[in-house]
Amino acid sequence: MATLKDIASKAKVSLATVSRILNEDPTLSVREETRQLVWDVATELDYKIKRKVSDVKTIAIIQWIASDEEEHDPYYFELRRSVESFWINKNVNIKRFYKDNMTAVFDEKIDGIVCVGKFAIQQAERLQKHCQHIIFVDSNPNPSKYSSVVHDIKAGSMALLEHLVAMGHSKIGYIGGREYMGEANEVYIDKRERTYLRFMKESPFTKFDERFVLLGNFTAETGYQKMKEALQYDDLPTAFFCASDTIAMGVLRALGEAKMLDKVSLVGFNNIAASMYLNPPLTTVELDTRYMGTLASSILNLNMETNNTRTTLTHIATNLIIRESVHKIKVY
């Protein structure tokens, strides 16, 4: 079990500073960066703050993927961690659940639920029956019934596609993944894929070729294997839209092995920390997971404090990050 000394050592601050920050001492004068660092380290080390049971609310954080999957998914890992950091700061009791133990939440007395990821309607209905205060982060199974905070994925996808066209690309491939929700494994078709298909079929400046819509899952292995498949064709697209930066990492490896890095342009999605250090640095769309998790938790906290169950829908704008992975080509 983590101690204050462990947190102080990792955050490189004094034991007294850690104690005063975690106990929300109003007389403490410290930089906001230091305060946030201490909370982040406390979250990472799973530190439990002791409070009187009668004063403590219990929040369930439900991650839609399995715990071992989260270890390899930087997007959902950071999103869950941002939610957790908020509630640690509020000194509440946190119960964490994953796909592999999600039903255990029904055995707990819960004051609020934050659902991270994609959930089937049946899952959402059952969770709301168990706890009326609930919010979804990253998707919404039914916007007419449930509050949510999501990124504007469609706008981010359009920004990438329009950038590729502006750089002279008309033949653009897509490498993405399929995801499955709930006990029935309902297929979830990603908004990036849907936006890509509509854009490519309707734009007068593009040439759609269904051979280069390549689907697997959201891993680097998918990117690597699907690009190796695409490289078997002589009429390869000049650019590929990857549904995640992780997929793009695998694509870059395959292109590097084939000595095609200067022939094929690439864009990703999420702007994970490693994306700027790839070769070449990756053009992508930034998703602010920390802000999204904090905002969703803030809305739930307000609803709990005011006993409000009104549906709130929040869309967060994305940000196009232009780097060196897209080459400008001549248009004849």
Tab-separated table of N, CA, C and O in Angstrom, residues 218-288:
chain	number	residue	atom	x	y	z
A	218	PHE	N	-7.420	-1.682	-32.871
A	218	PHE	CA	-6.692	-0.424	-32.682
A	218	PHE	C	-5.314	-0.669	-32.062
A	218	PHE	O	-4.986	-0.165	-30.987
A	219	THR	N	-4.490	-1.419	-32.780
A	219	THR	CA	-3.152	-1.750	-32.288
A	219	THR	C	-2.107	-1.469	-33.357
A	219	THR	O	-2.416	-1.378	-34.549
A	220	ALA	N	-0.853	-1.369	-32.926
A	220	ALA	CA	0.247	-1.197	-33.875
A	220	ALA	C	0.372	-2.420	-34.779
A	220	ALA	O	0.745	-2.300	-35.956
A	221	GLU	N	0.054	-3.589	-34.245
A	221	GLU	CA	0.123	-4.815	-35.048
A	221	GLU	C	-0.832	-4.744	-36.236
A	221	GLU	O	-0.487	-5.162	-37.350
A	222	THR	N	-2.040	-4.218	-36.003
A	222	THR	CA	-2.985	-4.032	-37.117
A	222	THR	C	-2.389	-3.102	-38.165
A	222	THR	O	-2.448	-3.371	-39.368
A	223	GLY	N	-1.813	-1.985	-37.734
A	223	GLY	CA	-1.213	-1.047	-38.680
A	223	GLY	C	-0.112	-1.692	-39.500
A	223	GLY	O	-0.031	-1.515	-40.723
A	224	TYR	N	0.722	-2.470	-38.829
A	224	TYR	CA	1.836	-3.129	-39.507
A	224	TYR	C	1.349	-4.157	-40.525
A	224	TYR	O	1.769	-4.144	-41.694
A	225	GLN	N	0.441	-5.033	-40.114
A	225	GLN	CA	-0.022	-6.101	-40.995
A	225	GLN	C	-0.866	-5.569	-42.148
A	225	GLN	O	-0.730	-6.032	-43.292
A	226	LYS	N	-1.732	-4.610	-41.889
A	226	LYS	CA	-2.599	-4.081	-42.946
A	226	LYS	C	-1.805	-3.285	-43.981
A	226	LYS	O	-2.104	-3.324	-45.177
A	227	MET	N	-0.779	-2.576	-43.533
A	227	MET	CA	0.049	-1.868	-44.505
A	227	MET	C	0.862	-2.852	-45.349
A	227	MET	O	1.049	-2.638	-46.557
A	228	LYS	N	1.319	-3.924	-44.761
A	228	LYS	CA	2.022	-4.945	-45.544
A	228	LYS	C	1.091	-5.548	-46.604
A	228	LYS	O	1.523	-5.821	-47.736
A	229	GLU	N	-0.187	-5.706	-46.263
A	229	GLU	CA	-1.164	-6.171	-47.258
A	229	GLU	C	-1.319	-5.146	-48.375
A	229	GLU	O	-1.331	-5.500	-49.561
A	230	ALA	N	-1.441	-3.880	-48.001
A	230	ALA	CA	-1.632	-2.827	-49.001
A	230	ALA	C	-0.436	-2.708	-49.936
A	230	ALA	O	-0.585	-2.413	-51.126
A	231	LEU	N	0.751	-2.952	-49.405
A	231	LEU	CA	1.970	-2.824	-50.204
A	231	LEU	C	2.080	-3.879	-51.305
A	231	LEU	O	2.940	-3.769	-52.192
A	232	GLN	N	1.181	-4.858	-51.288
A	232	GLN	CA	1.191	-5.872	-52.349
A	232	GLN	C	0.621	-5.318	-53.655
A	232	GLN	O	0.835	-5.896	-54.725
A	233	TYR	N	-0.094	-4.196	-53.570
A	233	TYR	CA	-0.695	-3.602	-54.770
A	233	TYR	C	0.261	-2.606	-55.419
A	233	TYR	O	0.986	-1.878	-54.728
A	234	ASP	N	0.224	-2.553	-56.747
A	234	ASP	CA	1.066	-1.598	-57.485
A	234	ASP	C	0.491	-0.190	-57.445
A	234	ASP	O	1.234	0.789	-57.568
A	235	ASP	N	-0.835	-0.074	-57.312
A	235	ASP	CA	-1.489	1.238	-57.331
A	235	ASP	C	-1.829	1.706	-55.917
A	235	ASP	O	-2.969	2.044	-55.593
A	236	LEU	N	-0.842	1.724	-55.066
A	236	LEU	CA	-1.003	2.100	-53.660
A	236	LEU	C	-1.466	3.558	-53.545
A	236	LEU	O	-1.013	4.418	-54.295
A	237	PRO	N	-2.381	3.875	-52.610
A	237	PRO	CA	-2.745	5.269	-52.366
A	237	PRO	C	-1.523	6.095	-51.977
A	237	PRO	O	-0.543	5.569	-51.435
A	238	THR	N	-1.592	7.388	-52.217
A	238	THR	CA	-0.481	8.269	-51.845
A	238	THR	C	-0.539	8.655	-50.372
A	238	THR	O	0.420	9.224	-49.839
A	239	ALA	N	-1.675	8.367	-49.717
A	239	ALA	CA	-1.818	8.721	-48.303
A	239	ALA	C	-2.756	7.736	-47.609
A	239	ALA	O	-3.638	7.150	-48.248
A	240	PHE	N	-2.563	7.585	-46.293
A	240	PHE	CA	-3.447	6.749	-45.475
A	240	PHE	C	-3.881	7.520	-44.237
A	240	PHE	O	-3.082	8.208	-43.597
A	241	PHE	N	-5.166	7.381	-43.923
A	241	PHE	CA	-5.751	7.917	-42.703
A	241	PHE	C	-5.794	6.756	-41.703
A	241	PHE	O	-6.497	5.776	-41.903
A	242	CYS	N	-5.024	6.875	-40.613
A	242	CYS	CA	-5.028	5.856	-39.558
A	242	CYS	C	-5.945	6.318	-38.427
A	242	CYS	O	-5.873	7.473	-37.998
A	243	ALA	N	-6.791	5.406	-37.943
A	243	ALA	CA	-7.793	5.772	-36.944
A	243	ALA	C	-7.197	6.041	-35.568
A	243	ALA	O	-7.897	6.528	-34.682
A	244	SER	N	-5.919	5.729	-35.369
A	244	SER	CA	-5.254	6.065	-34.110
A	244	SER	C	-3.754	6.203	-34.352
A	244	SER	O	-3.222	5.646	-35.318
A	245	ASP	N	-3.097	6.924	-33.472
A	245	ASP	CA	-1.636	7.049	-33.561
A	245	ASP	C	-0.960	5.698	-33.356
A	245	ASP	O	0.101	5.425	-33.931
A	246	THR	N	-1.568	4.860	-32.533
A	246	THR	CA	-0.988	3.533	-32.288
A	246	THR	C	-0.978	2.715	-33.572
A	246	THR	O	0.013	2.038	-33.892
A	247	ILE	N	-2.067	2.755	-34.331
A	247	ILE	CA	-2.100	2.087	-35.634
A	247	ILE	C	-1.024	2.665	-36.541
A	247	ILE	O	-0.299	1.936	-37.229
A	248	ALA	N	-0.902	3.991	-36.541
A	248	ALA	CA	0.078	4.657	-37.407
A	248	ALA	C	1.503	4.212	-37.097
A	248	ALA	O	2.346	4.122	-38.001
A	249	MET	N	1.798	3.911	-35.844
A	249	MET	CA	3.133	3.443	-35.482
A	249	MET	C	3.478	2.154	-36.226
A	249	MET	O	4.588	1.984	-36.740
A	250	GLY	N	2.514	1.230	-36.295
A	250	GLY	CA	2.739	-0.007	-37.032
A	250	GLY	C	2.865	0.226	-38.520
A	250	GLY	O	3.683	-0.419	-39.203
A	251	VAL	N	2.071	1.157	-39.047
A	251	VAL	CA	2.136	1.487	-40.476
A	251	VAL	C	3.516	2.040	-40.828
A	251	VAL	O	4.117	1.660	-41.845
A	252	LEU	N	4.033	2.912	-39.978
A	252	LEU	CA	5.354	3.495	-40.244
A	252	LEU	C	6.444	2.438	-40.263
A	252	LEU	O	7.375	2.504	-41.073
A	253	ARG	N	6.328	1.455	-39.401
A	253	ARG	CA	7.319	0.375	-39.406
A	253	ARG	C	7.286	-0.380	-40.735
A	253	ARG	O	8.332	-0.665	-41.332
A	254	ALA	N	6.066	-0.704	-41.206
A	254	ALA	CA	5.941	-1.437	-42.468
A	254	ALA	C	6.471	-0.611	-43.637
A	254	ALA	O	7.161	-1.129	-44.520
A	255	LEU	N	6.168	0.681	-43.644
A	255	LEU	CA	6.651	1.554	-44.715
A	255	LEU	C	8.168	1.684	-44.656
A	255	LEU	O	8.840	1.727	-45.697
A	256	GLY	N	8.719	1.750	-43.449
A	256	GLY	CA	10.164	1.839	-43.312
A	256	GLY	C	10.866	0.604	-43.831
A	256	GLY	O	11.882	0.692	-44.523
A	257	GLU	N	10.325	-0.561	-43.509
A	257	GLU	CA	10.924	-1.803	-43.990
A	257	GLU	C	10.880	-1.894	-45.509
A	257	GLU	O	11.786	-2.455	-46.134
A	258	ALA	N	9.814	-1.324	-46.104
A	258	ALA	CA	9.665	-1.364	-47.561
A	258	ALA	C	10.354	-0.179	-48.251
A	258	ALA	O	10.268	-0.045	-49.468
A	259	LYS	N	11.008	0.675	-47.434
A	259	LYS	CA	11.666	1.886	-47.942
A	259	LYS	C	10.676	2.753	-48.729
A	259	LYS	O	10.977	3.270	-49.815
A	260	MET	N	9.492	2.937	-48.120
A	260	MET	CA	8.421	3.705	-48.762
A	260	MET	C	8.001	4.929	-47.940
A	260	MET	O	6.972	5.537	-48.215
A	261	LEU	N	8.790	5.292	-46.946
A	261	LEU	CA	8.410	6.411	-46.091
A	261	LEU	C	8.282	7.723	-46.858
A	261	LEU	O	7.489	8.598	-46.494
A	262	ASP	N	9.062	7.872	-47.938
A	262	ASP	CA	8.998	9.098	-48.718
A	262	ASP	C	7.968	9.027	-49.841
A	262	ASP	O	7.777	9.980	-50.581
A	263	LYS	N	7.268	7.891	-49.939
A	263	LYS	CA	6.290	7.704	-51.019
A	263	LYS	C	4.849	7.778	-50.524
A	263	LYS	O	3.938	8.059	-51.293
A	264	VAL	N	4.637	7.468	-49.256
A	264	VAL	CA	3.279	7.405	-48.712
A	264	VAL	C	3.148	8.355	-47.523
A	264	VAL	O	3.943	8.302	-46.578
A	265	SER	N	2.139	9.227	-47.587
A	265	SER	CA	1.865	10.140	-46.476
A	265	SER	C	0.934	9.468	-45.470
A	265	SER	O	0.199	8.529	-45.800
A	266	LEU	N	0.951	9.991	-44.259
A	266	LEU	CA	0.238	9.319	-43.173
A	266	LEU	C	-0.290	10.337	-42.173
A	266	LEU	O	0.388	11.305	-41.844
A	267	VAL	N	-1.524	10.099	-41.692
A	267	VAL	CA	-2.057	10.882	-40.572
A	267	VAL	C	-2.599	9.915	-39.524
A	267	VAL	O	-3.029	8.811	-39.842
A	268	GLY	N	-2.558	10.350	-38.281
A	268	GLY	CA	-3.060	9.535	-37.178
A	268	GLY	C	-4.173	10.246	-36.447
A	268	GLY	O	-4.774	11.202	-36.961
A	269	PHE	N	-4.441	9.803	-35.215
A	269	PHE	CA	-5.517	10.396	-34.420
A	269	PHE	C	-5.228	10.143	-32.946
A	269	PHE	O	-4.872	9.025	-32.563
A	270	ASN	N	-5.348	11.161	-32.128
A	270	ASN	CA	-5.229	11.153	-30.657
A	270	ASN	C	-4.085	12.040	-30.163
A	270	ASN	O	-4.152	12.580	-29.082
A	271	ASN	N	-2.988	12.147	-30.934
A	271	ASN	CA	-1.804	12.886	-30.509
A	271	ASN	C	-1.249	12.353	-29.193
A	271	ASN	O	-1.058	13.088	-28.221
A	272	ILE	N	-0.956	11.048	-29.167
A	272	ILE	CA	-0.314	10.470	-27.993
A	272	ILE	C	1.098	11.049	-27.872
A	272	ILE	O	1.644	11.593	-28.836
A	273	ALA	N	1.696	10.924	-26.706
A	273	ALA	CA	2.987	11.565	-26.441
A	273	ALA	C	4.067	11.159	-27.439
A	273	ALA	O	4.914	11.966	-27.822
A	274	ALA	N	4.040	9.900	-27.893
A	274	ALA	CA	5.095	9.403	-28.782
A	274	ALA	C	4.966	9.912	-30.207
A	274	ALA	O	5.918	9.813	-30.979
A	275	SER	N	3.813	10.479	-30.576
A	275	SER	CA	3.569	10.806	-31.986
A	275	SER	C	4.550	11.847	-32.539
A	275	SER	O	4.901	11.810	-33.716
A	276	MET	N	5.013	12.754	-31.697
A	276	MET	CA	5.943	13.780	-32.180
A	276	MET	C	7.363	13.239	-32.344
A	276	MET	O	8.204	13.876	-32.976
A	277	TYR	N	7.624	12.054	-31.792
A	277	TYR	CA	8.973	11.491	-31.857
A	277	TYR	C	9.102	10.367	-32.886
A	277	TYR	O	10.161	9.756	-33.001
A	278	LEU	N	8.029	10.089	-33.615
A	278	LEU	CA	8.103	9.069	-34.645
A	278	LEU	C	8.914	9.585	-35.826
A	278	LEU	O	9.212	10.776	-35.924
A	279	ASN	N	9.257	8.692	-36.730
A	279	ASN	CA	10.036	9.078	-37.907
A	279	ASN	C	9.261	8.728	-39.177
A	279	ASN	O	9.197	7.563	-39.546
A	280	PRO	N	8.663	9.740	-39.828
A	280	PRO	CA	8.661	11.167	-39.479
A	280	PRO	C	7.653	11.482	-38.363
A	280	PRO	O	6.745	10.674	-38.121
A	281	PRO	N	7.798	12.659	-37.728
A	281	PRO	CA	6.807	13.076	-36.736
A	281	PRO	C	5.413	13.085	-37.359
A	281	PRO	O	5.232	13.503	-38.500
A	282	LEU	N	4.432	12.637	-36.604
A	282	LEU	CA	3.121	12.302	-37.153
A	282	LEU	C	2.134	13.473	-37.119
A	282	LEU	O	1.892	14.072	-36.067
A	283	THR	N	1.550	13.770	-38.274
A	283	THR	CA	0.408	14.673	-38.331
A	283	THR	C	-0.791	13.939	-37.740
A	283	THR	O	-1.077	12.799	-38.091
A	284	THR	N	-1.515	14.612	-36.845
A	284	THR	CA	-2.570	13.917	-36.107
A	284	THR	C	-3.594	14.920	-35.595
A	284	THR	O	-3.495	16.119	-35.850
A	285	VAL	N	-4.569	14.427	-34.874
A	285	VAL	CA	-5.575	15.272	-34.227
A	285	VAL	C	-5.444	15.103	-32.720
A	285	VAL	O	-5.389	13.981	-32.215
A	286	GLU	N	-5.364	16.210	-32.026
A	286	GLU	CA	-5.197	16.176	-30.574
A	286	GLU	C	-6.538	16.032	-29.870
A	286	GLU	O	-7.483	16.769	-30.152
A	287	LEU	N	-6.604	15.062	-28.964
A	287	LEU	CA	-7.748	14.883	-28.081
A	287	LEU	C	-7.276	15.142	-26.651
A	287	LEU	O	-6.340	14.497	-26.190
A	288	ASP	N	-7.917	16.074	-25.977
A	288	ASP	CA	-7.485	16.444	-24.628
A	288	ASP	C	-8.174	15.549	-23.603
A	288	ASP	O	-9.249	15.872	-23.087
